[in-house]
Coordinates of C-alpha atoms in Angstrom, one line a residue:
Chain F
M25 CA 4.9 16.9 -8.6
L26 CA 4.0 13.4 -7.5
G27 CA 4.1 12.5 -3.8
L28 CA 6.5 9.7 -4.5
I29 CA 9.4 12.3 -4.4
C30 CA 8.5 13.7 -1.0
K31 CA 7.7 10.2 0.2
S32 CA 11.2 9.1 -0.4
L33 CA 12.5 11.9 1.8
E34 CA 9.9 10.9 4.4
G35 CA 11.0 7.2 4.1
F36 CA 14.7 8.3 4.6
V37 CA 13.9 10.3 7.7
R38 CA 11.7 7.6 9.3
D39 CA 14.2 4.9 8.4
Q40 CA 17.4 6.7 9.5
H41 CA 16.2 9.0 12.2
G42 CA 12.9 7.6 13.5
D43 CA 9.2 8.5 13.5
L44 CA 9.6 11.1 16.2
Q45 CA 12.0 13.2 14.1
W46 CA 9.6 12.8 11.1
E47 CA 6.9 14.2 13.3
R48 CA 9.0 17.2 14.2
I49 CA 9.9 17.8 10.6
R50 CA 6.2 17.5 9.6
R51 CA 5.3 20.2 12.1
A52 CA 8.2 22.4 11.2
A53 CA 7.1 22.2 7.5
R54 CA 3.5 22.8 8.6
L55 CA 2.3 19.7 6.7
P56 CA -1.4 19.2 7.5
F57 CA -1.2 15.4 7.1
E58 CA 0.8 12.6 8.7
R59 CA 2.3 11.0 5.6
F60 CA 2.7 11.7 1.9
E61 CA 0.6 9.7 -0.5
A62 CA 2.9 8.4 -3.3
L63 CA 0.4 8.9 -6.1
R64 CA -1.1 12.2 -5.0
I65 CA 0.0 15.4 -6.6
Y66 CA 1.6 18.1 -4.4
D67 CA 2.7 21.6 -5.0
D68 CA 6.4 22.0 -5.8
A69 CA 6.8 24.4 -2.9
V70 CA 6.0 21.6 -0.5
L71 CA 9.2 19.9 -1.4
M72 CA 11.3 23.0 -0.8
D73 CA 9.6 23.6 2.6
L74 CA 10.1 19.9 3.5
V75 CA 13.9 19.9 2.6
A76 CA 14.4 23.2 4.6
A77 CA 12.5 21.7 7.6
T78 CA 14.4 18.5 7.5
G79 CA 17.8 20.4 7.4
G80 CA 16.6 22.5 10.3
V81 CA 15.3 19.6 12.5
L82 CA 18.3 17.3 11.8
D83 CA 20.7 20.3 12.0
R84 CA 22.3 19.4 8.7
R85 CA 23.2 21.4 5.6
Q86 CA 20.9 20.6 2.7
S87 CA 23.3 19.4 0.1
P88 CA 25.0 16.6 2.2
L89 CA 21.6 15.7 3.5
L90 CA 20.3 15.3 -0.1
E91 CA 23.4 13.3 -1.0
D92 CA 22.7 10.9 1.9
I93 CA 19.1 10.6 0.6
G94 CA 20.4 9.7 -2.9
H95 CA 22.7 7.1 -1.4
W96 CA 20.0 5.7 0.8
I97 CA 17.6 5.3 -2.2
C98 CA 20.1 3.0 -3.9
T99 CA 21.2 1.0 -0.9
H100 CA 18.1 0.7 1.3
P101 CA 16.8 -2.9 0.8
P102 CA 13.1 -2.1 0.4
L103 CA 14.0 0.2 -2.5
E104 CA 15.9 -2.7 -4.2
P105 CA 13.9 -2.2 -7.4
V106 CA 15.6 1.2 -7.8
R107 CA 19.1 -0.3 -7.7
R108 CA 18.0 -3.2 -9.9
L109 CA 16.6 -0.8 -12.6
I110 CA 19.7 1.3 -12.5
R111 CA 21.9 -1.7 -12.8
F112 CA 19.9 -3.1 -15.6
S113 CA 20.0 0.2 -17.5
G114 CA 23.7 -0.1 -18.1
T115 CA 26.2 -2.9 -18.1
S116 CA 28.9 -0.6 -16.7
F117 CA 29.1 2.5 -14.7
V118 CA 29.8 4.6 -17.8
D119 CA 26.7 3.0 -19.6
L120 CA 24.7 4.0 -16.6
L121 CA 25.9 7.6 -16.8
F122 CA 24.7 7.8 -20.4
S123 CA 21.4 6.1 -19.6
L124 CA 20.6 9.0 -17.2
E125 CA 19.5 10.9 -20.3
E126 CA 16.6 8.4 -20.7
I127 CA 15.5 8.4 -17.1
E128 CA 13.0 11.2 -17.5
D129 CA 11.3 9.5 -20.5
R130 CA 11.2 6.2 -18.8
A131 CA 9.7 7.7 -15.7
R132 CA 7.1 9.6 -17.7
I133 CA 5.9 6.4 -19.4
A134 CA 5.3 4.7 -16.1
L135 CA 4.2 7.7 -14.0
P136 CA 3.3 10.7 -16.1
N137 CA 3.0 13.1 -13.1
L138 CA 6.3 12.1 -11.5
H139 CA 8.4 15.0 -13.0
L140 CA 11.9 13.7 -12.5
P141 CA 14.8 16.0 -13.4
Q142 CA 16.1 16.0 -17.0
F143 CA 19.7 14.9 -17.3
R144 CA 22.3 15.6 -20.1
V145 CA 25.6 13.8 -20.1
E146 CA 28.7 15.1 -21.9
L147 CA 32.0 13.4 -22.3
T148 CA 34.6 16.1 -21.6
A149 CA 37.8 14.0 -21.6
S150 CA 38.3 10.2 -22.2
D151 CA 37.3 9.4 -18.6
E152 CA 35.6 12.7 -17.5
F153 CA 31.9 13.5 -17.7
V154 CA 29.7 16.4 -16.9
V155 CA 26.1 15.7 -16.0
T156 CA 23.7 18.6 -16.2
S157 CA 20.3 18.4 -14.5
Q158 CA 17.3 20.6 -15.1
W159 CA 14.5 20.6 -12.5
M160 CA 11.9 22.9 -11.0
V161 CA 13.7 23.1 -7.6
P162 CA 17.3 22.9 -6.5
G163 CA 18.7 19.7 -5.1
A164 CA 18.6 17.3 -8.1
A165 CA 22.4 17.3 -8.4
A166 CA 22.9 16.5 -4.7
V167 CA 20.5 13.6 -4.8
L168 CA 22.1 12.3 -8.0
T169 CA 25.6 12.7 -6.5
G170 CA 24.6 10.4 -3.7
M171 CA 23.0 7.9 -6.0
L172 CA 26.0 7.8 -8.4
R173 CA 28.4 7.3 -5.5
A174 CA 26.3 4.4 -4.3
M175 CA 26.0 2.9 -7.9
A176 CA 29.8 3.3 -8.6
D177 CA 30.3 1.2 -5.5
D178 CA 27.7 -1.2 -6.8
Y179 CA 29.5 -1.6 -10.2
G180 CA 32.8 -1.8 -8.4
T181 CA 34.0 1.3 -10.2
L182 CA 36.4 3.8 -8.7
A183 CA 35.2 7.3 -9.6
I184 CA 35.3 10.8 -8.2
I185 CA 31.9 12.5 -8.2
E186 CA 31.6 16.1 -7.3
R187 CA 28.8 18.6 -7.4
G188 CA 29.4 21.7 -9.6
G189 CA 27.6 25.0 -9.9
L190 CA 24.0 26.0 -9.9
S191 CA 22.3 28.5 -12.2
Q192 CA 18.7 29.4 -13.0
D193 CA 16.9 29.8 -16.3
G194 CA 13.4 31.2 -15.6
D195 CA 11.7 28.6 -13.5
T196 CA 14.3 25.9 -14.3
V197 CA 17.2 25.2 -11.9
I198 CA 20.3 24.0 -13.7
E199 CA 23.0 22.1 -11.8
T200 CA 26.0 20.2 -12.8
I201 CA 28.0 17.2 -11.5
S202 CA 31.5 16.3 -12.6
V203 CA 32.4 12.6 -12.8
R204 CA 35.9 11.2 -13.3
V205 CA 36.2 7.5 -13.7
I206 CA 39.5 6.3 -12.4
E207 CA 39.1 2.6 -12.7
N208 CA 36.2 0.8 -14.2
T209 CA 36.5 -2.4 -12.3
F210 CA 38.2 -1.5 -9.1
H211 CA 36.5 -4.3 -7.2
E212 CA 34.0 -7.0 -7.9
P213 CA 30.5 -5.7 -8.8
R214 CA 27.8 -6.4 -6.4
E215 CA 25.4 -9.2 -7.2
F216 CA 22.2 -8.3 -8.9
T217 CA 19.3 -10.2 -10.4
L218 CA 16.5 -8.9 -12.5
G219 CA 12.8 -9.3 -12.5
G220 CA 12.6 -9.7 -8.8
V221 CA 9.3 -8.1 -8.8
R222 CA 7.5 -11.2 -7.8
Chain O
M8 CA 18.0 -10.7 -55.1
S9 CA 21.2 -9.8 -53.3
V10 CA 22.7 -12.4 -51.0
I11 CA 24.5 -11.5 -47.8
S12 CA 26.6 -13.7 -45.6
V13 CA 27.0 -13.0 -41.9
E14 CA 29.6 -14.2 -39.4
T15 CA 27.9 -16.1 -36.5
S16 CA 29.7 -13.7 -34.1
T17 CA 27.9 -10.8 -35.8
L18 CA 24.7 -12.7 -35.6
D19 CA 25.2 -13.2 -31.9
H20 CA 25.2 -9.4 -31.4
A21 CA 22.2 -8.8 -33.6
L22 CA 20.1 -11.8 -32.6
P23 CA 21.4 -13.1 -29.2
M24 CA 18.5 -15.5 -28.9
A25 CA 18.6 -17.1 -32.4
L26 CA 19.2 -20.7 -33.4
L27 CA 20.5 -22.1 -36.7
F28 CA 19.6 -25.5 -38.0
E29 CA 20.6 -27.7 -41.0
A30 CA 18.3 -29.1 -43.6
C31 CA 18.4 -32.4 -41.6
G32 CA 17.1 -30.5 -38.5
T33 CA 20.3 -30.6 -36.5
V34 CA 21.0 -27.4 -34.5
T35 CA 24.4 -26.0 -35.5
H36 CA 24.6 -22.7 -33.6
V37 CA 22.7 -20.8 -30.9
G38 CA 23.1 -17.2 -29.7
P39 CA 24.6 -16.5 -26.3
T40 CA 21.3 -15.6 -24.6
F41 CA 19.8 -18.8 -25.9
E42 CA 22.7 -20.8 -24.6
K43 CA 22.2 -19.1 -21.1
I44 CA 18.5 -20.1 -21.0
A45 CA 18.9 -23.7 -22.4
P46 CA 22.5 -24.8 -22.6
G47 CA 23.8 -27.6 -24.9
A48 CA 21.4 -27.4 -27.8
V49 CA 24.1 -27.5 -30.5
G50 CA 24.3 -31.0 -32.1
K51 CA 20.8 -32.0 -31.1
G52 CA 17.8 -32.3 -33.4
L53 CA 15.3 -29.4 -33.6
A54 CA 12.5 -31.5 -32.1
G55 CA 14.7 -32.4 -29.2
V56 CA 15.5 -28.8 -28.5
M57 CA 12.1 -27.2 -28.9
N58 CA 8.5 -27.9 -28.1
F59 CA 6.3 -26.1 -30.6
V60 CA 3.3 -25.2 -28.6
H61 CA 1.4 -23.2 -31.2
P62 CA 1.2 -24.1 -34.0
Q63 CA 1.9 -27.7 -33.0
L64 CA 4.7 -28.8 -35.2
S65 CA 6.7 -32.0 -35.2
G66 CA 10.0 -30.1 -35.3
S67 CA 11.0 -31.6 -38.6
C68 CA 12.9 -29.2 -40.8
A69 CA 10.4 -29.1 -43.6
D70 CA 7.5 -28.7 -41.2
V71 CA 9.1 -25.8 -39.5
L72 CA 10.2 -24.0 -42.6
R73 CA 6.6 -24.0 -43.9
Y74 CA 5.7 -21.6 -41.1
S75 CA 8.3 -19.0 -42.0
G76 CA 7.3 -15.5 -41.1
R77 CA 4.6 -16.6 -38.7
K78 CA 4.6 -16.2 -34.9
L79 CA 5.4 -19.4 -33.1
R80 CA 4.9 -20.1 -29.4
V81 CA 7.6 -22.4 -28.2
E82 CA 9.3 -23.9 -25.1
L83 CA 12.9 -25.0 -24.7
R84 CA 12.9 -28.6 -23.6
H85 CA 16.3 -28.2 -21.8
E86 CA 15.6 -24.9 -20.1
A87 CA 17.9 -24.5 -17.1
N88 CA 17.2 -23.1 -13.6
I89 CA 13.6 -24.1 -13.4
P90 CA 12.4 -23.8 -9.8
P91 CA 10.6 -26.9 -8.4
G92 CA 7.0 -27.0 -9.3
E93 CA 7.3 -24.5 -12.1
G94 CA 7.0 -25.2 -15.9
L95 CA 9.0 -24.1 -18.9
S96 CA 9.1 -20.4 -19.9
T97 CA 7.0 -19.6 -22.9
L98 CA 8.9 -17.9 -25.7
R99 CA 8.0 -16.4 -29.1
G100 CA 9.8 -17.1 -32.3
T101 CA 9.9 -16.6 -36.0
V102 CA 11.4 -18.9 -38.6
V103 CA 13.7 -17.4 -41.3
P104 CA 14.5 -19.8 -44.2
L105 CA 18.2 -19.7 -45.2
S106 CA 20.0 -21.2 -48.3
D107 CA 20.1 -24.9 -48.9
R108 CA 17.0 -25.6 -46.8
R109 CA 18.7 -24.4 -43.7
G110 CA 16.9 -22.1 -41.3
L111 CA 17.1 -19.7 -38.4
I112 CA 14.7 -19.4 -35.6
N113 CA 14.8 -16.1 -33.8
L114 CA 13.4 -16.2 -30.2
A115 CA 12.2 -13.5 -27.9
L116 CA 10.8 -13.7 -24.3
G117 CA 7.0 -14.2 -24.1
A118 CA 4.2 -11.9 -22.9
D119 CA 5.5 -12.1 -19.3
P120 CA 9.2 -11.8 -19.6
G121 CA 9.7 -11.4 -15.8
V122 CA 9.8 -15.2 -15.2
A123 CA 12.7 -15.8 -17.6
L124 CA 14.5 -12.7 -16.6
K125 CA 14.6 -13.8 -13.0
R126 CA 15.3 -17.5 -13.6
H127 CA 18.2 -16.9 -15.9
R128 CA 19.5 -13.7 -14.3
L129 CA 19.4 -11.9 -17.6
T130 CA 20.7 -8.4 -17.8
S131 CA 20.8 -5.7 -20.6
R132 CA 23.9 -7.5 -21.9
D133 CA 21.7 -10.4 -22.9
F134 CA 19.6 -8.3 -25.2
T135 CA 20.5 -6.2 -28.2
A136 CA 21.4 -2.6 -27.4
T137 CA 18.1 -1.3 -28.8
D138 CA 15.9 -3.8 -27.1
P139 CA 13.0 -2.1 -25.2
M140 CA 13.3 -4.6 -22.4
V141 CA 14.7 -2.0 -20.0
D142 CA 11.8 0.3 -20.5
F143 CA 9.5 -2.7 -20.1
L144 CA 11.1 -3.3 -16.7
Y145 CA 10.6 0.3 -15.6
L146 CA 6.9 -0.3 -16.3
I147 CA 6.8 -3.6 -14.4
E148 CA 8.5 -2.0 -11.4
A149 CA 6.3 1.1 -11.5
H150 CA 3.2 -1.0 -11.9
A151 CA 4.1 -3.1 -8.8
M152 CA 4.8 0.0 -6.8
V153 CA 1.5 1.6 -7.9
L154 CA -0.5 -1.5 -7.1
S155 CA 1.0 -1.9 -3.6
E156 CA 0.4 1.9 -3.0
F157 CA -3.2 1.5 -3.9
E158 CA -3.6 -1.6 -1.7
R159 CA -2.1 0.3 1.3
L160 CA -4.3 3.3 0.5
S161 CA -7.5 1.4 0.4
E162 CA -6.6 -0.4 3.6
R163 CA -6.1 3.0 5.3
L164 CA -9.4 4.3 3.8
D165 CA -11.2 1.2 5.2
Q166 CA -9.8 1.8 8.6
A167 CA -10.7 5.5 8.5
R168 CA -14.2 4.7 7.4
T169 CA -14.7 2.2 10.2
A170 CA -13.3 4.7 12.8
A171 CA -15.6 7.4 11.4
E172 CA -18.6 5.1 11.6
E173 CA -17.8 4.0 15.1
A174 CA -17.4 7.6 16.2
A175 CA -20.8 8.4 14.6
V176 CA -22.7 5.8 16.6
T177 CA -20.7 5.6 19.8
D178 CA -21.0 7.6 23.0
K179 CA -17.5 8.7 23.7
L180 CA -17.6 8.6 27.5
T181 CA -19.2 5.2 28.0
G182 CA -18.4 3.4 24.7
L183 CA -22.1 2.6 24.5
R184 CA -24.0 3.2 21.3
N185 CA -25.6 6.6 21.0
R186 CA -29.1 7.8 20.3
R187 CA -28.5 7.8 16.6
A188 CA -27.4 4.2 16.6
M189 CA -30.4 3.2 18.7
D190 CA -32.9 5.1 16.4
D191 CA -31.4 3.5 13.3
H192 CA -31.5 0.0 14.8
L193 CA -35.0 0.4 16.2
G194 CA -36.1 1.8 12.8
R195 CA -34.8 -1.3 11.0
L196 CA -36.5 -3.7 13.5
T197 CA -39.8 -1.9 13.2
V198 CA -39.7 -1.9 9.4
D199 CA -38.7 -5.6 9.0
A200 CA -41.4 -6.9 11.5
G201 CA -39.1 -9.8 12.4
P202 CA -39.0 -11.7 15.7
A203 CA -40.4 -10.0 18.8
F204 CA -38.2 -7.7 20.9
G205 CA -38.4 -5.7 24.1
L206 CA -37.4 -2.1 24.7
M207 CA -36.3 -0.7 28.1
N208 CA -35.9 3.0 28.9
I209 CA -33.8 3.8 32.0
D210 CA -33.4 7.1 33.7
L211 CA -31.0 7.4 36.6
D212 CA -32.4 8.7 39.8
Y213 CA -30.4 11.1 42.1
F214 CA -27.6 11.4 39.4
K215 CA -28.0 15.2 39.3
S216 CA -27.2 15.4 43.0
V217 CA -24.0 13.4 42.5
N218 CA -23.0 15.8 39.8
D219 CA -23.9 18.9 41.8
T220 CA -22.3 17.8 45.1
M221 CA -19.3 15.8 43.9
G222 CA -18.6 17.3 40.5
H223 CA -18.7 16.2 36.9
A224 CA -15.7 13.9 37.2
A225 CA -17.6 11.9 39.8
G226 CA -20.6 12.0 37.5
D227 CA -18.5 10.6 34.7
R228 CA -17.3 7.8 36.9
V229 CA -20.8 6.9 37.8
L230 CA -21.9 6.9 34.1
E231 CA -19.0 4.6 33.2
E232 CA -20.0 2.2 36.0
V233 CA -23.6 2.3 34.9
A234 CA -22.5 1.4 31.4
R235 CA -20.5 -1.5 32.7
I236 CA -23.4 -2.9 34.7
L237 CA -25.9 -2.5 31.8
R238 CA -23.5 -4.3 29.5
Q239 CA -23.2 -7.1 31.9
E240 CA -26.9 -7.5 32.4
V241 CA -27.8 -8.0 28.7
R242 CA -26.8 -10.7 26.3
S243 CA -24.0 -9.9 23.9
G244 CA -26.3 -9.2 20.9
D245 CA -28.5 -6.8 22.8
M246 CA -28.0 -3.1 22.2
V247 CA -27.3 -0.7 25.0
A248 CA -27.3 3.0 24.2
R249 CA -26.8 6.2 26.1
V250 CA -29.5 8.4 24.7
G251 CA -29.2 11.4 26.9
G252 CA -27.2 12.7 29.9
D253 CA -28.4 10.1 32.3
E254 CA -30.8 8.2 30.1
F255 CA -30.2 4.8 28.6
M256 CA -32.1 2.5 26.2
L257 CA -31.8 -1.2 26.1
L258 CA -33.1 -3.3 23.1
F259 CA -33.6 -7.0 23.6
E260 CA -33.9 -8.8 20.3
N261 CA -35.7 -12.2 20.0
C262 CA -37.5 -11.6 23.2
A263 CA -41.2 -11.8 23.9
D264 CA -41.0 -12.6 27.6
V265 CA -41.9 -9.4 29.6
G266 CA -41.4 -11.3 32.8
L267 CA -37.8 -11.9 31.9
L268 CA -37.3 -8.1 31.2
Q269 CA -38.9 -7.3 34.5
Q270 CA -36.4 -9.6 36.2
I271 CA -33.5 -7.9 34.4
A272 CA -34.9 -4.4 35.2
G273 CA -35.1 -5.4 38.9
R274 CA -31.6 -6.7 38.9
I275 CA -30.2 -3.6 37.2
I276 CA -31.9 -1.3 39.8
Q277 CA -30.4 -3.5 42.6
R278 CA -26.9 -3.3 41.2
L279 CA -27.1 0.5 40.4
E280 CA -28.1 1.1 44.0
L281 CA -24.9 -0.3 45.3
P282 CA -22.6 2.6 46.3
I283 CA -20.0 3.6 43.6
D284 CA -16.6 4.6 44.9
W285 CA -15.2 8.0 43.7
Q286 CA -11.9 8.9 45.3
G287 CA -13.0 7.3 48.7
Q288 CA -16.4 8.8 48.6
E289 CA -19.6 6.9 47.9
C290 CA -21.9 7.9 45.1
R291 CA -25.4 6.6 45.4
I292 CA -27.9 6.5 42.6
S293 CA -30.9 4.4 41.5
A294 CA -32.9 4.2 38.4
S295 CA -36.5 4.3 37.1
I296 CA -37.3 2.0 34.2
G297 CA -40.1 1.7 31.6
I298 CA -40.6 -1.4 29.5
T299 CA -42.5 -2.1 26.3
M300 CA -42.7 -5.1 24.1
S301 CA -43.1 -5.3 20.3
S302 CA -45.7 -8.0 20.7
Y303 CA -48.1 -5.4 22.2
Y304 CA -48.6 -3.8 18.8
D305 CA -50.4 -4.7 15.7
T306 CA -48.3 -2.4 13.6
L307 CA -44.9 -1.4 14.8
D308 CA -43.9 2.3 15.0
A309 CA -40.5 3.2 16.4
E310 CA -41.7 6.5 17.8
R311 CA -44.7 5.0 19.4
L312 CA -42.6 2.3 21.1
V313 CA -40.2 4.9 22.5
S314 CA -42.9 7.1 23.7
D315 CA -44.8 4.2 25.4
A316 CA -41.5 3.1 27.1
D317 CA -41.1 6.7 28.2
S318 CA -44.6 6.8 29.6
A319 CA -43.9 3.7 31.6
L320 CA -40.7 5.2 32.8
Y321 CA -42.5 8.3 34.1
A322 CA -45.1 6.1 35.7
S323 CA -42.1 4.6 37.7
K324 CA -40.9 8.1 38.5
R325 CA -44.4 9.2 39.7
A326 CA -44.8 6.1 41.8
G327 CA -41.6 7.1 43.8
R328 CA -38.6 6.3 41.6
A329 CA -36.3 3.2 41.8
R330 CA -38.8 0.9 40.2
H331 CA -39.9 -0.5 36.8
S332 CA -43.2 -0.4 35.0
V333 CA -44.5 -2.0 31.9
A334 CA -46.3 -0.1 29.2
R335 CA -49.9 -0.9 28.3
P336 CA -50.2 0.4 24.7
V337 CA -54.0 0.9 25.2
G338 CA -53.1 3.8 27.5
E339 CA -52.7 2.4 31.0
C340 CA -49.4 1.6 32.7
S341 CA -49.2 -1.2 35.2
M342 CA -46.8 -0.7 38.0
E343 CA -44.6 -3.5 39.4
P344 CA -43.2 -3.4 42.9
E345 CA -39.6 -2.5 43.1
G346 CA -37.0 -5.2 42.6

């Protein structure tokens, strides 16, 4: 797994709770280094230890913590490219939901070792969806729940987004999220422009 | 050959950046994305709408149709939202001949689509549903991220290397250079045979008794003070190194004046003999010094220079300490009176 994933957790802690808390978490997780390198490959177990240590130090249950991280990834200004890419992927919140199926492929072209979760999206009723994630560790659904809530807000869509159950198939963790879109344009979408890379 | 006719509204979905022109060259229709990039083209002549960069075409209808199927590089003369100081976006296009000498030019963003995307606030709505532009954007963003990560990484590596190098050649207590740094530097100077230089060996007198009677903390304080004095007594380019517990070496580059070094040695001894305060108590030391000059030797050998400066130093010790002596490479050492 690429360090970028752990580094986003590190970024969240440093930004929201300060460097001191990060230092405590780093020690609790027994990380032998001060910071994650985004492009270095780490063992999957490191992420598990890190999430457990973060929950312990911040005294928070893991799922709400991961939801907050997902929300932060989409709303934190230095990570604007993430929001921009998600917005560009679909012209509406429902488009975005279906584009989740392509996220893993897109990430793999750009960063082959990133290993993002694989998402499947099913329409279960005219305005109800079930998103299934498959990943090597639990937590993908919680992070995605936070991201989808932030993006629904971004699109001006009123939707109810809830985490569902968790099961395991060999080394793969399978989690679900249910999404019910109540109103597609509940309020004005947030402004976004593309190609702001320069 | 089967002929199809297509509604312009269908065309807008399939080719949102296309333009239709009449046999006379007048533009009759443009796609919605085209209109967003360069509004108001309909009704104008092709040459007034487009600048054909390569191949260079006049823009007359017949001229353009001859290039059907080939890749054209074009600019839109009335492109909107151009920031001050920037030029027109470069686009690509192909010409498709239609019936009655009419034609269609289908456009696409150029090799660097980022500029036009940003300028015209284009979103996935402005491209066909199968356009790989979104994937391209993922690559652009990932590329920017990777580049900035590597920049930061190499910056950190540079800092770590500088710190490691500093640590390897610096004496931790005094911040002076260490023996290794002095050996390296002296080695370089003796190999290059450049301008003359002088070498001074200093051994503190009575330092052991400060350590024994007042403790190591007092000793450390004295060493720090010695380092401060030595640094002040040399020019900024001269190297001052702590080469042993209470031994120091000074290297004076571009210096052939032994008299000057004798003066400096005298002044150093004078200043070192002033009492040094340690928690209200006075520490008293002095120093014995040996000097040698590169100009004394036909061929320079770092070890020989150090050993000669040492011999001069021990001559000072034997003569009663707290004084300086100059090496005579032939063997003898001359003694100078203290101060």
